[in-house]
Amino acid sequence: MSVNNEFRKQFDMNTSMSSELQSLKDEKLKISMKVDDLKSQLNDYIQSCEVLKDMNSELTQKVEDMSVELKEEKRHNWLRNTKHFALLSLSALKKIAQVVIPVYLDGPGRF
């Protein structure tokens, strides 16, 4: 009987070990699936980051282009305003000259 008991103990131990091994295999499979899922999520995040990086580059270029356009427009407006101010100044000088020169030429006693 002792041999039978020994075989029975070994059988029970083998059954227990097999069950534990299967449990570990199942856990390994779950972990592998989780790792694959996390890898997939990571790849999605990486792609999203690449898209955002590209969008950021495009927006940066657009902002730079707009900045150049605004500087050109500012320069154009400044030149236009300066020209307008110069023309107003010349017009004012012309009107002053039209009044002052005849009076000056007529002499001080003619007022």
mmCIF file of N, CA and C in Angstrom, residues 28-92:
data_model
loop_
_atom_site.group_PDB
_atom_site.id
_atom_site.type_symbol
_atom_site.label_atom_id
_atom_site.label_comp_id
_atom_site.label_asym_id
_atom_site.label_seq_id
_atom_site.Cartn_x
_atom_site.Cartn_y
_atom_site.Cartn_z
ATOM 1 N N LYS A 28 0.239 34.073 -18.330
ATOM 2 C CA LYS A 28 1.211 34.528 -19.329
ATOM 3 C C LYS A 28 0.491 34.996 -20.584
ATOM 4 N N LEU A 29 -0.525 34.259 -21.005
ATOM 5 C CA LEU A 29 -1.298 34.636 -22.183
ATOM 6 C C LEU A 29 -2.002 35.976 -21.969
ATOM 7 N N LYS A 30 -2.599 36.146 -20.779
ATOM 8 C CA LYS A 30 -3.262 37.416 -20.463
ATOM 9 C C LYS A 30 -2.271 38.576 -20.487
ATOM 10 N N ILE A 31 -1.106 38.340 -19.899
ATOM 11 C CA ILE A 31 -0.070 39.382 -19.875
ATOM 12 C C ILE A 31 0.408 39.686 -21.292
ATOM 13 N N SER A 32 0.598 38.664 -22.096
ATOM 14 C CA SER A 32 1.021 38.862 -23.492
ATOM 15 C C SER A 32 -0.018 39.670 -24.260
ATOM 16 N N MET A 33 -1.290 39.347 -24.025
ATOM 17 C CA MET A 33 -2.354 40.096 -24.700
ATOM 18 C C MET A 33 -2.365 41.552 -24.236
ATOM 19 N N LYS A 34 -2.156 41.771 -22.942
ATOM 20 C CA LYS A 34 -2.105 43.130 -22.401
ATOM 21 C C LYS A 34 -0.916 43.889 -22.986
ATOM 22 N N VAL A 35 0.233 43.225 -23.083
ATOM 23 C CA VAL A 35 1.424 43.847 -23.677
ATOM 24 C C VAL A 35 1.146 44.237 -25.127
ATOM 25 N N ASP A 36 0.514 43.331 -25.873
ATOM 26 C CA ASP A 36 0.178 43.637 -27.270
ATOM 27 C C ASP A 36 -0.772 44.825 -27.356
ATOM 28 N N ASP A 37 -1.747 44.860 -26.450
ATOM 29 C CA ASP A 37 -2.689 45.979 -26.419
ATOM 30 C C ASP A 37 -1.965 47.287 -26.101
ATOM 31 N N LEU A 38 -1.068 47.244 -25.125
ATOM 32 C CA LEU A 38 -0.307 48.444 -24.768
ATOM 33 C C LEU A 38 0.614 48.890 -25.903
ATOM 34 N N LYS A 39 1.204 47.933 -26.606
ATOM 35 C CA LYS A 39 2.037 48.274 -27.767
ATOM 36 C C LYS A 39 1.204 48.966 -28.831
ATOM 37 N N SER A 40 0.011 48.450 -29.048
ATOM 38 C CA SER A 40 -0.888 49.049 -30.032
ATOM 39 C C SER A 40 -1.263 50.475 -29.622
ATOM 40 N N GLN A 41 -1.583 50.654 -28.343
ATOM 41 C CA GLN A 41 -1.910 51.997 -27.850
ATOM 42 C C GLN A 41 -0.720 52.936 -27.996
ATOM 43 N N LEU A 42 0.456 52.433 -27.682
ATOM 44 C CA LEU A 42 1.663 53.245 -27.806
ATOM 45 C C LEU A 42 1.880 53.672 -29.253
ATOM 46 N N ASN A 43 1.704 52.744 -30.183
ATOM 47 C CA ASN A 43 1.843 53.081 -31.599
ATOM 48 C C ASN A 43 0.816 54.129 -32.020
ATOM 49 N N ASP A 44 -0.421 53.997 -31.507
ATOM 50 C CA ASP A 44 -1.448 55.001 -31.803
ATOM 51 C C ASP A 44 -1.037 56.369 -31.271
ATOM 52 N N TYR A 45 -0.513 56.397 -30.042
ATOM 53 C CA TYR A 45 -0.067 57.660 -29.459
ATOM 54 C C TYR A 45 1.096 58.251 -30.248
ATOM 55 N N ILE A 46 2.005 57.405 -30.674
ATOM 56 C CA ILE A 46 3.147 57.876 -31.465
ATOM 57 C C ILE A 46 2.656 58.493 -32.772
ATOM 58 N N GLN A 47 1.713 57.821 -33.432
ATOM 59 C CA GLN A 47 1.157 58.364 -34.675
ATOM 60 C C GLN A 47 0.451 59.681 -34.417
ATOM 61 N N SER A 48 -0.299 59.764 -33.324
ATOM 62 C CA SER A 48 -0.980 61.011 -32.974
ATOM 63 C C SER A 48 0.031 62.128 -32.737
ATOM 64 N N CYS A 49 1.117 61.797 -32.067
ATOM 65 C CA CYS A 49 2.168 62.793 -31.817
ATOM 66 C C CYS A 49 2.796 63.259 -33.128
ATOM 67 N N GLU A 50 3.005 62.340 -34.048
ATOM 68 C CA GLU A 50 3.564 62.704 -35.350
ATOM 69 C C GLU A 50 2.614 63.645 -36.096
ATOM 70 N N VAL A 51 1.318 63.329 -36.039
ATOM 71 C CA VAL A 51 0.322 64.189 -36.693
ATOM 72 C C VAL A 51 0.338 65.578 -36.053
ATOM 73 N N LEU A 52 0.375 65.623 -34.721
ATOM 74 C CA LEU A 52 0.417 66.910 -34.025
ATOM 75 C C LEU A 52 1.700 67.675 -34.344
ATOM 76 N N LYS A 53 2.794 66.956 -34.458
ATOM 77 C CA LYS A 53 4.073 67.589 -34.802
ATOM 78 C C LYS A 53 3.990 68.213 -36.195
ATOM 79 N N ASP A 54 3.408 67.471 -37.143
ATOM 80 C CA ASP A 54 3.243 67.999 -38.499
ATOM 81 C C ASP A 54 2.320 69.217 -38.507
ATOM 82 N N MET A 55 1.221 69.129 -37.753
ATOM 83 C CA MET A 55 0.291 70.256 -37.682
ATOM 84 C C MET A 55 0.976 71.473 -37.070
ATOM 85 N N ASN A 56 1.786 71.249 -36.052
ATOM 86 C CA ASN A 56 2.514 72.338 -35.411
ATOM 87 C C ASN A 56 3.479 72.990 -36.393
ATOM 88 N N SER A 57 4.163 72.181 -37.181
ATOM 89 C CA SER A 57 5.087 72.722 -38.185
ATOM 90 C C SER A 57 4.340 73.563 -39.213
ATOM 91 N N GLU A 58 3.187 73.056 -39.666
ATOM 92 C CA GLU A 58 2.388 73.800 -40.639
ATOM 93 C C GLU A 58 1.905 75.121 -40.051
ATOM 94 N N LEU A 59 1.423 75.079 -38.813
ATOM 95 C CA LEU A 59 0.940 76.303 -38.173
ATOM 96 C C LEU A 59 2.082 77.291 -37.945
ATOM 97 N N THR A 60 3.236 76.789 -37.570
ATOM 98 C CA THR A 60 4.399 77.661 -37.382
ATOM 99 C C THR A 60 4.755 78.358 -38.690
ATOM 100 N N GLN A 61 4.730 77.612 -39.793
ATOM 101 C CA GLN A 61 5.026 78.198 -41.098
ATOM 102 C C GLN A 61 3.980 79.245 -41.469
ATOM 103 N N LYS A 62 2.708 78.948 -41.208
ATOM 104 C CA LYS A 62 1.644 79.908 -41.510
ATOM 105 C C LYS A 62 1.811 81.185 -40.700
ATOM 106 N N VAL A 63 2.163 81.039 -39.424
ATOM 107 C CA VAL A 63 2.371 82.210 -38.571
ATOM 108 C C VAL A 63 3.549 83.031 -39.088
ATOM 109 N N GLU A 64 4.610 82.369 -39.492
ATOM 110 C CA GLU A 64 5.768 83.079 -40.045
ATOM 111 C C GLU A 64 5.383 83.812 -41.326
ATOM 112 N N ASP A 65 4.615 83.152 -42.193
ATOM 113 C CA ASP A 65 4.163 83.787 -43.433
ATOM 114 C C ASP A 65 3.289 84.998 -43.138
ATOM 115 N N MET A 66 2.380 84.845 -42.178
ATOM 116 C CA MET A 66 1.509 85.963 -41.817
ATOM 117 C C MET A 66 2.316 87.110 -41.224
ATOM 118 N N SER A 67 3.340 86.783 -40.455
ATOM 119 C CA SER A 67 4.193 87.806 -39.863
ATOM 120 C C SER A 67 4.894 88.610 -40.951
ATOM 121 N N VAL A 68 5.396 87.912 -41.970
ATOM 122 C CA VAL A 68 6.048 88.597 -43.091
ATOM 123 C C VAL A 68 5.039 89.491 -43.815
ATOM 124 N N GLU A 69 3.833 88.957 -44.048
ATOM 125 C CA GLU A 69 2.797 89.746 -44.720
ATOM 126 C C GLU A 69 2.436 90.981 -43.906
ATOM 127 N N LEU A 70 2.305 90.819 -42.591
ATOM 128 C CA LEU A 70 1.955 91.953 -41.740
ATOM 129 C C LEU A 70 3.064 93.001 -41.719
ATOM 130 N N LYS A 71 4.318 92.555 -41.711
ATOM 131 C CA LYS A 71 5.428 93.508 -41.759
ATOM 132 C C LYS A 71 5.410 94.288 -43.069
ATOM 133 N N GLU A 72 5.147 93.581 -44.170
ATOM 134 C CA GLU A 72 5.064 94.254 -45.470
ATOM 135 C C GLU A 72 3.908 95.250 -45.492
ATOM 136 N N GLU A 73 2.773 94.841 -44.950
ATOM 137 C CA GLU A 73 1.611 95.733 -44.918
ATOM 138 C C GLU A 73 1.890 96.942 -44.032
ATOM 139 N N LYS A 74 2.552 96.714 -42.911
ATOM 140 C CA LYS A 74 2.908 97.813 -42.017
ATOM 141 C C LYS A 74 3.851 98.786 -42.723
ATOM 142 N N ARG A 75 4.834 98.243 -43.426
ATOM 143 C CA ARG A 75 5.777 99.096 -44.158
ATOM 144 C C ARG A 75 5.050 99.881 -45.243
ATOM 145 N N HIS A 76 4.154 99.211 -45.966
ATOM 146 C CA HIS A 76 3.384 99.866 -47.023
ATOM 147 C C HIS A 76 2.517 100.983 -46.431
ATOM 148 N N ASN A 77 1.852 100.703 -45.322
ATOM 149 C CA ASN A 77 1.020 101.726 -44.680
ATOM 150 C C ASN A 77 1.859 102.894 -44.187
ATOM 151 N N TRP A 78 3.032 102.594 -43.639
ATOM 152 C CA TRP A 78 3.900 103.661 -43.165
ATOM 153 C C TRP A 78 4.331 104.550 -44.329
ATOM 154 N N LEU A 79 4.727 103.931 -45.444
ATOM 155 C CA LEU A 79 5.121 104.717 -46.617
ATOM 156 C C LEU A 79 3.959 105.555 -47.135
ATOM 157 N N ARG A 80 2.763 104.956 -47.197
ATOM 158 C CA ARG A 80 1.586 105.688 -47.672
ATOM 159 C C ARG A 80 1.267 106.859 -46.741
ATOM 160 N N ASN A 81 1.314 106.616 -45.433
ATOM 161 C CA ASN A 81 1.024 107.685 -44.472
ATOM 162 C C ASN A 81 2.086 108.781 -44.517
ATOM 163 N N THR A 82 3.343 108.385 -44.665
ATOM 164 C CA THR A 82 4.425 109.370 -44.760
ATOM 165 C C THR A 82 4.258 110.226 -46.009
ATOM 166 N N LYS A 83 3.931 109.586 -47.123
ATOM 167 C CA LYS A 83 3.703 110.323 -48.372
ATOM 168 C C LYS A 83 2.530 111.283 -48.206
ATOM 169 N N HIS A 84 1.441 110.797 -47.592
ATOM 170 C CA HIS A 84 0.263 111.636 -47.391
ATOM 171 C C HIS A 84 0.608 112.832 -46.496
ATOM 172 N N PHE A 85 1.360 112.584 -45.414
ATOM 173 C CA PHE A 85 1.763 113.664 -44.524
ATOM 174 C C PHE A 85 2.666 114.667 -45.250
ATOM 175 N N ALA A 86 3.579 114.162 -46.065
ATOM 176 C CA ALA A 86 4.469 115.047 -46.826
ATOM 177 C C ALA A 86 3.668 115.901 -47.802
ATOM 178 N N LEU A 87 2.686 115.296 -48.472
ATOM 179 C CA LEU A 87 1.852 116.064 -49.404
ATOM 180 C C LEU A 87 1.036 117.117 -48.669
ATOM 181 N N LEU A 88 0.512 116.777 -47.504
ATOM 182 C CA LEU A 88 -0.223 117.766 -46.709
ATOM 183 C C LEU A 88 0.698 118.905 -46.283
ATOM 184 N N SER A 89 1.921 118.556 -45.884
ATOM 185 C CA SER A 89 2.887 119.579 -45.480
ATOM 186 C C SER A 89 3.228 120.484 -46.650
ATOM 187 N N LEU A 90 3.450 119.884 -47.822
ATOM 188 C CA LEU A 90 3.752 120.695 -49.006
ATOM 189 C C LEU A 90 2.573 121.583 -49.374
ATOM 190 N N SER A 91 1.377 121.042 -49.259
ATOM 191 C CA SER A 91 0.181 121.824 -49.564
ATOM 192 C C SER A 91 0.052 122.993 -48.594
ATOM 193 N N ALA A 92 0.320 122.731 -47.314
ATOM 194 C CA ALA A 92 0.255 123.806 -46.317
ATOM 195 C C ALA A 92 1.323 124.850 -46.599
#
